[in-house]
């Protein structure tokens, strides 16, 4: 039985660094692809009420809770590296290979990621508007 309504297309972009001799560290962003797919579907629930007020107290003006199917590659990336989540798989959210902090569909993980009931069926996580540091 499906425990959520996955109607929102999303993409995941992970940050990586590479050392180039003579040049130093280089930061790159790569779209996460698994099993030939780079667009995934999830349930996007915006923050409202007490959650929104609590988030604003922490300086977060736009947040949401996302629930999607468990994927070990995505789950591992969310737990180990910086990942940007692109709502609606918006093709304009990445400019010159870098997430656009001014794009309203760019979000970053806010808190941890939960493998719901450790059943490897669904993951749930909160996101906030992406802010490049």
C-alpha positions as a LaTeX table, in Angstrom:
\begin{tabular}{lrrr}
\hline
Residue & $x$ (\AA) & $y$ (\AA) & $z$ (\AA) \\
\hline
Unk1 & 0.00 & 0.00 & 0.00 \\
Unk2 & 1.37 & 3.41 & $-1.00$ \\
Unk3 & 1.87 & 5.60 & 2.07 \\
Unk4 & 2.19 & 8.92 & 0.24 \\
Unk5 & 1.27 & 10.68 & $-3.01$ \\
Unk6 & 4.43 & 11.06 & $-5.20$ \\
Unk7 & 3.32 & 13.76 & $-7.65$ \\
Unk8 & 6.27 & 16.17 & $-7.62$ \\
Unk9 & 9.25 & 15.53 & $-9.93$ \\
Unk10 & 12.58 & 16.16 & $-8.18$ \\
Unk11 & 16.26 & 15.98 & $-9.05$ \\
Unk12 & 19.19 & 15.56 & $-6.70$ \\
Unk13 & 22.58 & 17.21 & $-7.31$ \\
Unk14 & 25.55 & 16.29 & $-5.14$ \\
Unk15 & 28.61 & 18.39 & $-4.42$ \\
Unk16 & 32.02 & 16.88 & $-4.91$ \\
Unk17 & 35.58 & 18.10 & $-4.71$ \\
Unk18 & 38.56 & 16.97 & $-6.71$ \\
Unk19 & 42.21 & 17.78 & $-6.20$ \\
Unk20 & 44.00 & 18.84 & $-9.36$ \\
Unk21 & 47.81 & 18.90 & $-8.98$ \\
Unk22 & 49.13 & 22.41 & $-9.42$ \\
Unk23 & 45.66 & 23.98 & $-9.23$ \\
Unk24 & 44.21 & 22.86 & $-5.90$ \\
Unk25 & 40.69 & 21.81 & $-4.97$ \\
Unk26 & 37.93 & 22.06 & $-7.55$ \\
Unk27 & 34.25 & 21.90 & $-6.60$ \\
Unk28 & 31.82 & 20.21 & $-8.96$ \\
Unk29 & 28.10 & 19.46 & $-8.89$ \\
Unk30 & 26.77 & 16.27 & $-10.46$ \\
Unk31 & 23.21 & 15.14 & $-11.06$ \\
Unk32 & 22.52 & 11.92 & $-9.18$ \\
Unk33 & 21.49 & 9.16 & $-11.58$ \\
Unk34 & 20.63 & 5.59 & $-10.65$ \\
Unk35 & 19.35 & 2.77 & $-12.82$ \\
Unk36 & 19.24 & 5.17 & $-15.78$ \\
Unk37 & 16.96 & 7.67 & $-13.98$ \\
Unk38 & 17.74 & 11.21 & $-12.88$ \\
Unk39 & 14.20 & 12.46 & $-12.19$ \\
Unk40 & 12.41 & 10.97 & $-9.21$ \\
Unk41 & 8.94 & 11.56 & $-7.82$ \\
Unk42 & 8.06 & 12.45 & $-4.27$ \\
Unk43 & 5.44 & 14.04 & $-2.10$ \\
Unk44 & 6.26 & 17.69 & $-1.40$ \\
Unk45 & 4.53 & 19.11 & 1.68 \\
Unk46 & 5.15 & 22.77 & 2.37 \\
Unk47 & 5.68 & 24.06 & 5.89 \\
Unk48 & 2.86 & 25.92 & 7.60 \\
Unk49 & 1.52 & 26.74 & 11.04 \\
Unk50 & 3.78 & 26.07 & 14.01 \\
Unk51 & 6.42 & 24.41 & 11.84 \\
Unk52 & 6.72 & 27.51 & 9.66 \\
Unk53 & 6.90 & 29.79 & 12.71 \\
Unk54 & 9.62 & 27.60 & 14.27 \\
Unk55 & 11.54 & 27.57 & 10.99 \\
Unk56 & 11.34 & 31.36 & 10.67 \\
Unk57 & 12.73 & 31.70 & 14.18 \\
Unk58 & 15.79 & 29.81 & 12.87 \\
Unk59 & 16.07 & 32.08 & 9.83 \\
Unk60 & 14.40 & 29.67 & 7.39 \\
Unk61 & 11.75 & 31.39 & 5.30 \\
Unk62 & 10.83 & 28.51 & 3.01 \\
Unk63 & 10.80 & 24.86 & 4.03 \\
Unk64 & 9.08 & 21.62 & 3.11 \\
Unk65 & 8.95 & 17.94 & 4.01 \\
Unk66 & 9.65 & 15.48 & 1.20 \\
Unk67 & 8.77 & 11.80 & 1.14 \\
Unk68 & 9.95 & 9.62 & $-1.72$ \\
Unk69 & 10.82 & 6.03 & $-2.55$ \\
Unk70 & 13.90 & 4.55 & $-0.91$ \\
Unk71 & 16.90 & 4.53 & $-3.21$ \\
Unk72 & 20.20 & 3.46 & $-1.61$ \\
Unk73 & 22.28 & 5.81 & $-3.79$ \\
Unk74 & 20.18 & 8.87 & $-2.96$ \\
Unk75 & 19.89 & 7.88 & 0.70 \\
Unk76 & 23.67 & 7.52 & 1.00 \\
Unk77 & 24.35 & 10.84 & $-0.74$ \\
Unk78 & 21.86 & 12.68 & 1.48 \\
Unk79 & 23.64 & 11.25 & 4.53 \\
Unk80 & 27.24 & 11.91 & 3.44 \\
Unk81 & 27.62 & 14.92 & 1.12 \\
Unk82 & 25.93 & 18.23 & 0.39 \\
Unk83 & 22.94 & 17.66 & $-1.88$ \\
Unk84 & 20.69 & 20.19 & $-3.58$ \\
Unk85 & 17.13 & 19.10 & $-4.28$ \\
Unk86 & 15.50 & 20.63 & $-7.37$ \\
Unk87 & 11.73 & 20.85 & $-7.06$ \\
Unk88 & 9.76 & 20.22 & $-10.27$ \\
Unk89 & 13.03 & 19.07 & $-11.93$ \\
Unk90 & 13.43 & 22.73 & $-13.00$ \\
Unk91 & 16.03 & 22.87 & $-15.78$ \\
Unk92 & 16.83 & 26.53 & $-14.96$ \\
Unk93 & 17.86 & 25.71 & $-11.36$ \\
Unk94 & 21.43 & 24.84 & $-12.39$ \\
Unk95 & 23.45 & 27.61 & $-14.06$ \\
Unk96 & 26.90 & 26.87 & $-15.43$ \\
Unk97 & 26.98 & 23.63 & $-13.46$ \\
Unk98 & 26.19 & 25.33 & $-10.12$ \\
Unk99 & 22.86 & 25.41 & $-8.23$ \\
Unk100 & 21.26 & 28.85 & $-8.58$ \\
Unk101 & 20.58 & 30.21 & $-5.09$ \\
Unk102 & 18.11 & 32.68 & $-6.60$ \\
Unk103 & 15.97 & 29.97 & $-8.17$ \\
Unk104 & 12.80 & 29.33 & $-6.11$ \\
Unk105 & 13.01 & 25.58 & $-6.86$ \\
Unk106 & 16.49 & 25.03 & $-5.32$ \\
Unk107 & 16.42 & 23.46 & $-1.86$ \\
Unk108 & 18.97 & 21.88 & 0.45 \\
Unk109 & 18.65 & 19.23 & 3.09 \\
Unk110 & 17.64 & 20.67 & 6.46 \\
Unk111 & 18.31 & 18.11 & 9.14 \\
Unk112 & 18.73 & 14.41 & 8.54 \\
Unk113 & 17.14 & 11.86 & 6.27 \\
Unk114 & 14.92 & 9.09 & 7.65 \\
Unk115 & 14.65 & 5.59 & 6.19 \\
Unk116 & 11.03 & 5.31 & 7.38 \\
Unk117 & 10.72 & 2.45 & 9.89 \\
Unk118 & 14.05 & 1.07 & 8.51 \\
Unk119 & 12.03 & $-0.83$ & 5.89 \\
Unk120 & 13.98 & 0.43 & 2.83 \\
Unk121 & 10.66 & 1.45 & 1.25 \\
Unk122 & 10.46 & 5.23 & 1.75 \\
Unk123 & 12.69 & 8.07 & 2.86 \\
Unk124 & 11.60 & 11.34 & 4.40 \\
Unk125 & 13.56 & 14.53 & 4.90 \\
Unk126 & 13.08 & 18.25 & 5.35 \\
Unk127 & 14.43 & 20.86 & 2.98 \\
Unk128 & 14.91 & 24.60 & 3.08 \\
Unk129 & 15.60 & 27.15 & 0.38 \\
Unk130 & 19.17 & 26.73 & $-0.91$ \\
Unk131 & 21.68 & 29.33 & 0.18 \\
Unk132 & 25.14 & 29.14 & $-1.31$ \\
Unk133 & 27.81 & 29.47 & 1.33 \\
\hline
\end{tabular}
